mmCIF file with all atom_site columns, C-alpha atoms in Angstrom:
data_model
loop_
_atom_site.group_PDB
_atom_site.id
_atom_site.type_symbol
_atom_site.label_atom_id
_atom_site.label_alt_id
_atom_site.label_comp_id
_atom_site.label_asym_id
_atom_site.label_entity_id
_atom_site.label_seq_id
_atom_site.pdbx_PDB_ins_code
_atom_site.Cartn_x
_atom_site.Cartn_y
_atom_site.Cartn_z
_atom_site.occupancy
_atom_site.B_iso_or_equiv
_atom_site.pdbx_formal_charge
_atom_site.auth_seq_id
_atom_site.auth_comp_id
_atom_site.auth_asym_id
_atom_site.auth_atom_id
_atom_site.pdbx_PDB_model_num
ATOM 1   C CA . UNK P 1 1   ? 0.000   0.000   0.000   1.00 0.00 ? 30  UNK P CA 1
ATOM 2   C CA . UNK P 1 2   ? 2.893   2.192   0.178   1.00 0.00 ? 31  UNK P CA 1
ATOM 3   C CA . UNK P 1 3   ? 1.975   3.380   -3.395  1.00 0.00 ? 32  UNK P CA 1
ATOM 4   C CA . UNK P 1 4   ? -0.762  4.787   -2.268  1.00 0.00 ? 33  UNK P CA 1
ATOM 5   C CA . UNK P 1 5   ? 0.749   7.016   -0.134  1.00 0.00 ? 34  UNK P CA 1
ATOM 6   C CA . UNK P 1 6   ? 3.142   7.936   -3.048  1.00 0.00 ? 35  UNK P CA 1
ATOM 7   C CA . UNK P 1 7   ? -0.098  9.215   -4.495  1.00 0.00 ? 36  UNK P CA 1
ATOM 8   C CA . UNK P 1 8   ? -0.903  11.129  -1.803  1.00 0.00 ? 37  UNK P CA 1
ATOM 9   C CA . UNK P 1 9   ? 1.620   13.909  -1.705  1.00 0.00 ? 38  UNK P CA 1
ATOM 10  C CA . UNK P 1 10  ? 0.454   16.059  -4.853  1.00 0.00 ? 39  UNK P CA 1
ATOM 11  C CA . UNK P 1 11  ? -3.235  15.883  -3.894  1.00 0.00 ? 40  UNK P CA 1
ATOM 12  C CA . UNK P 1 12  ? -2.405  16.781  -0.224  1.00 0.00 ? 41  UNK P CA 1
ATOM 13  C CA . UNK P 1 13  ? -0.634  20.096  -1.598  1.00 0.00 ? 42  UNK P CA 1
ATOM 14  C CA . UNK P 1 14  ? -3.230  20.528  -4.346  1.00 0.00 ? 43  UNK P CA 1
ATOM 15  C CA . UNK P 1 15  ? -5.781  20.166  -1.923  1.00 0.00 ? 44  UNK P CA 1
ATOM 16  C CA . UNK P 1 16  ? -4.061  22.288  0.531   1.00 0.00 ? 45  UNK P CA 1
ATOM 17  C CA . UNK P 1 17  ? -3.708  25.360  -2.024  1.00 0.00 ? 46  UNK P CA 1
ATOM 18  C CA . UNK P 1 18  ? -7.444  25.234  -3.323  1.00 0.00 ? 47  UNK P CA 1
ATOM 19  C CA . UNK P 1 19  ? -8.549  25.410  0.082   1.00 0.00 ? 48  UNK P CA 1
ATOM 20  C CA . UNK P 1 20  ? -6.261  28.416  0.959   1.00 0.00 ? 49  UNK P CA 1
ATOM 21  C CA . UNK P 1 21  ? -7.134  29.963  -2.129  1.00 0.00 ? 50  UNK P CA 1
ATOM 22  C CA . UNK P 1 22  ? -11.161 29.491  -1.782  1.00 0.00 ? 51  UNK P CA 1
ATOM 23  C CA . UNK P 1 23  ? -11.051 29.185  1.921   1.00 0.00 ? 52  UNK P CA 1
ATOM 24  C CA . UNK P 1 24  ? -13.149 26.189  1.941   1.00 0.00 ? 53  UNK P CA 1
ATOM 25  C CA . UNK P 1 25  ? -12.406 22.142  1.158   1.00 0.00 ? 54  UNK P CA 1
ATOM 26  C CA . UNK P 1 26  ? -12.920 20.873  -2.145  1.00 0.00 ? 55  UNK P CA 1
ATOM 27  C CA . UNK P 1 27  ? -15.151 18.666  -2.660  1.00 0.00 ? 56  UNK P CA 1
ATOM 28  C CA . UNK P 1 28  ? -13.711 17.148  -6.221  1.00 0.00 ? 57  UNK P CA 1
ATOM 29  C CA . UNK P 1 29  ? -10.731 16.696  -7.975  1.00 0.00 ? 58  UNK P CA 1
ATOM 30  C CA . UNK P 1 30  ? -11.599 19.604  -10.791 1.00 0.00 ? 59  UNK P CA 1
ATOM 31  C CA . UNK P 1 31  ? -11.829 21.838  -8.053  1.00 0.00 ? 60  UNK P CA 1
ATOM 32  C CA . UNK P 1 32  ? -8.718  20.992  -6.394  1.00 0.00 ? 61  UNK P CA 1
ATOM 33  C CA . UNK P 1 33  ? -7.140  21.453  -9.927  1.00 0.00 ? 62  UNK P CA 1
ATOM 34  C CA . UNK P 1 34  ? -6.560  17.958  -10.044 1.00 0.00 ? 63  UNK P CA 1
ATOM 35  C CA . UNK P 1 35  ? -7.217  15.041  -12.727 1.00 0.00 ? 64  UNK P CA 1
ATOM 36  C CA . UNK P 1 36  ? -10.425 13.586  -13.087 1.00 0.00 ? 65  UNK P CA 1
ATOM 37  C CA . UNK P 1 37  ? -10.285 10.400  -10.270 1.00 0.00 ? 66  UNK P CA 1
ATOM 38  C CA . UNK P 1 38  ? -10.234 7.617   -12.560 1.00 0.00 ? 67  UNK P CA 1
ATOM 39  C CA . UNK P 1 39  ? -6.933  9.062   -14.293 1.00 0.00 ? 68  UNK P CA 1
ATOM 40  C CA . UNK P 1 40  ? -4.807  8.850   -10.804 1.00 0.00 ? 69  UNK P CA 1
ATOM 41  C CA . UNK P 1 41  ? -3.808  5.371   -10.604 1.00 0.00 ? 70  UNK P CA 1
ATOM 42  C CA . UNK P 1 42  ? -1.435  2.764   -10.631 1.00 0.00 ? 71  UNK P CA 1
ATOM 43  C CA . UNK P 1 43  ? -0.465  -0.895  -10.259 1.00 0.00 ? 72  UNK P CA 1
ATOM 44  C CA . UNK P 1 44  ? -2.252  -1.198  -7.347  1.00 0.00 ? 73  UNK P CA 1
ATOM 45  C CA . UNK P 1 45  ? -4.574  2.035   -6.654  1.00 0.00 ? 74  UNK P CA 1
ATOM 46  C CA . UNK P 1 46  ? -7.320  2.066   -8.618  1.00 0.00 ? 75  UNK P CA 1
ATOM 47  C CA . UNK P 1 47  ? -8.247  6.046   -8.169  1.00 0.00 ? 76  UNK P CA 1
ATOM 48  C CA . UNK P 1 48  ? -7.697  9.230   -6.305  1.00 0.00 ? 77  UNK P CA 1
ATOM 49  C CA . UNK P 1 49  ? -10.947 11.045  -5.220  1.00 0.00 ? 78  UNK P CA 1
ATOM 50  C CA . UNK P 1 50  ? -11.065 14.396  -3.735  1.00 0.00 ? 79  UNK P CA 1
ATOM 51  C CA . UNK P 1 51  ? -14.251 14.585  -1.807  1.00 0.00 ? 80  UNK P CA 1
ATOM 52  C CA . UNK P 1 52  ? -16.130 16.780  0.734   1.00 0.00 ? 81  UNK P CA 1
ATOM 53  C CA . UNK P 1 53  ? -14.367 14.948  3.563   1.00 0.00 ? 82  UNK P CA 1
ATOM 54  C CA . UNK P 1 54  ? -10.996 14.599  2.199   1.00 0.00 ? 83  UNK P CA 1
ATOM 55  C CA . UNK P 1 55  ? -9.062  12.125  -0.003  1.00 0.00 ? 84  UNK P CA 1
ATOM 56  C CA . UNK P 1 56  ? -10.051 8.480   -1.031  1.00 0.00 ? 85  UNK P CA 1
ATOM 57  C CA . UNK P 1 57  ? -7.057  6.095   -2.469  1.00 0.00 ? 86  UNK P CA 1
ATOM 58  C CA . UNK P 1 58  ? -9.248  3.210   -3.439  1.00 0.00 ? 87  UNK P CA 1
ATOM 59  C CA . UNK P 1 59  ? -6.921  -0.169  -4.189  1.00 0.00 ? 88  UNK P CA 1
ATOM 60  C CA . UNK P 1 60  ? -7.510  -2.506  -7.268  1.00 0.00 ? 89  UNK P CA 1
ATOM 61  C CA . UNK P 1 61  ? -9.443  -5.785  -7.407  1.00 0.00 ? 90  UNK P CA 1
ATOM 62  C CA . UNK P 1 62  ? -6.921  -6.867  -9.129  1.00 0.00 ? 91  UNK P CA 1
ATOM 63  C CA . UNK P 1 63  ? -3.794  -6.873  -6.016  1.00 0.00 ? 92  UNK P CA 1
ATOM 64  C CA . UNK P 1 64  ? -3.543  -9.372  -3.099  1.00 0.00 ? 93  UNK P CA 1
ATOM 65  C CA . UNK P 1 65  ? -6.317  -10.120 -1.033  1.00 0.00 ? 94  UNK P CA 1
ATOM 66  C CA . UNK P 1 66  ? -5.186  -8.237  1.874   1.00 0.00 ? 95  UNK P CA 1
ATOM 67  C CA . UNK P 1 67  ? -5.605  -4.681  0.036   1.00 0.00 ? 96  UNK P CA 1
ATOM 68  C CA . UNK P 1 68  ? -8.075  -6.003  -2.867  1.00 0.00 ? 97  UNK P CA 1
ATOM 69  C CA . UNK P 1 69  ? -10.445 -3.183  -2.227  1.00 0.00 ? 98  UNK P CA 1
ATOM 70  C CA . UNK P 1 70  ? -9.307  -1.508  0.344   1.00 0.00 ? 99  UNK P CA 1
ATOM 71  C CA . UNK P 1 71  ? -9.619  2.402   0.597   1.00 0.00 ? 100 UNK P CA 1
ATOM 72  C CA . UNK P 1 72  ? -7.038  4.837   2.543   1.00 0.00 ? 101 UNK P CA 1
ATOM 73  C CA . UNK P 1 73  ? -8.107  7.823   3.397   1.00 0.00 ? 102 UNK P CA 1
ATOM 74  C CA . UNK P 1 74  ? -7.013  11.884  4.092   1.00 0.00 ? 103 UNK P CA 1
ATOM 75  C CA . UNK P 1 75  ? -9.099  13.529  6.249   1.00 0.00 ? 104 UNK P CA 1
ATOM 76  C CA . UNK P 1 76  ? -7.846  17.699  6.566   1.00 0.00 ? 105 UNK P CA 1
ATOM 77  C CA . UNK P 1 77  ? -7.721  20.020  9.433   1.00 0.00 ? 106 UNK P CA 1
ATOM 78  C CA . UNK P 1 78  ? -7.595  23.342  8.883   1.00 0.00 ? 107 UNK P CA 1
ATOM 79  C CA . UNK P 1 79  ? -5.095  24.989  11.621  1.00 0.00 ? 108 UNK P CA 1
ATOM 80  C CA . UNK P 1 80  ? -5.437  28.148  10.639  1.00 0.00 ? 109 UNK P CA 1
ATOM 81  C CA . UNK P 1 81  ? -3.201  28.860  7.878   1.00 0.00 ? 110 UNK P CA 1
ATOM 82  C CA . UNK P 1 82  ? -1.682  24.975  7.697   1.00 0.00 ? 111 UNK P CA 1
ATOM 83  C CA . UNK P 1 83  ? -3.287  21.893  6.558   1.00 0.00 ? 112 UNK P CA 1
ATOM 84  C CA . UNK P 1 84  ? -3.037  18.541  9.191   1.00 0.00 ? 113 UNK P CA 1
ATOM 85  C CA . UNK P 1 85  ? -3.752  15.260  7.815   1.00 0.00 ? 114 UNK P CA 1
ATOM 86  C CA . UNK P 1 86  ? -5.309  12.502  9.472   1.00 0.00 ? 115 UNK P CA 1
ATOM 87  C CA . UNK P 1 87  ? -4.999  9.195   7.646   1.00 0.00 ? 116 UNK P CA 1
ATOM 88  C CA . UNK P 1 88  ? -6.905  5.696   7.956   1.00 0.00 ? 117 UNK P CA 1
ATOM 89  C CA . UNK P 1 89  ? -7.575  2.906   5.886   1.00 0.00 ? 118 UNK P CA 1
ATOM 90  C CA . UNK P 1 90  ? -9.885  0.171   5.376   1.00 0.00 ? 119 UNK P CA 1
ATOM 91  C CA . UNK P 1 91  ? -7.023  -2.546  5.679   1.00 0.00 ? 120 UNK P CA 1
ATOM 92  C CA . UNK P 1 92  ? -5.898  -4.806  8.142   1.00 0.00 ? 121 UNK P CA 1
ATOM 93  C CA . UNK P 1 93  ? -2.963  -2.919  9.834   1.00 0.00 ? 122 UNK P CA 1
ATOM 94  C CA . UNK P 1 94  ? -0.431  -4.729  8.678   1.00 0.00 ? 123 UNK P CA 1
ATOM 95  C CA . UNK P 1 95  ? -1.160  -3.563  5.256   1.00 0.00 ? 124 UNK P CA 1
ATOM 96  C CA . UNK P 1 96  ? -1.071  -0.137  6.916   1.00 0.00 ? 125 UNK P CA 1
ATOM 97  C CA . UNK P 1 97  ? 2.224   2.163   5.733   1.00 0.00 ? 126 UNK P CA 1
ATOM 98  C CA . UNK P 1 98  ? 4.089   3.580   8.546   1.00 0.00 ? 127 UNK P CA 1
ATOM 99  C CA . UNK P 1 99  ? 2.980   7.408   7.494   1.00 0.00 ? 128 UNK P CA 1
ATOM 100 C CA . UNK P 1 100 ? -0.502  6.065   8.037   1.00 0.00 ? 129 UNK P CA 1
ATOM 101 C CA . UNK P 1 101 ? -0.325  4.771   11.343  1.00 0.00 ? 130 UNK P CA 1
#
């Protein structure tokens, strides 16, 4: 799952700037001037959404059956004038990356 996480750091900043720039959370990837969700995969992640609450990593069918499914998500804070991320994920925990835990 460490992929996803590699997928992770550009939405966090593009997320991050729309919501300085607007002053409220995006709630899609067009409006956090990113690709459409669908378009932001990989081997094993099967799309990036930017939604009301955050960001959604959802894994392929097609990986082991430990992630086969399996979502991680990016919930924001707003601490006034910096972004905190709080991350969980619908794995078992040792499936979990280490920046997730």
């Amino acid at each position: 799952m460490s992929e996803e996480i590699k997928h992770t750091d550009s939405a966090k900043t593009a997320v991050a700037e729309a919501w300085m720039q607007t002053g409220t959370m995006p709630t899609t990837n067009t409006r956090a001037n990113l690709s459409p969700a669908g378009s932001i995969n990989g081997k094993y992640v099967a799309s990036l959404t930017v939604n009301g609450s955050g960001i959604l990593i959802a894994m392929r069918q097609t990986v082991s059956a430990g992630i086969k499914g399996k979502t991680l998500s990016l919930k924001p804070t707003n601490q006034g004038g910096s972004i905190t991320w709080t991350c969980t994920s619908t794995a078992d925990a040792k499936y979990i990356p280490a920046a997730c835990r």
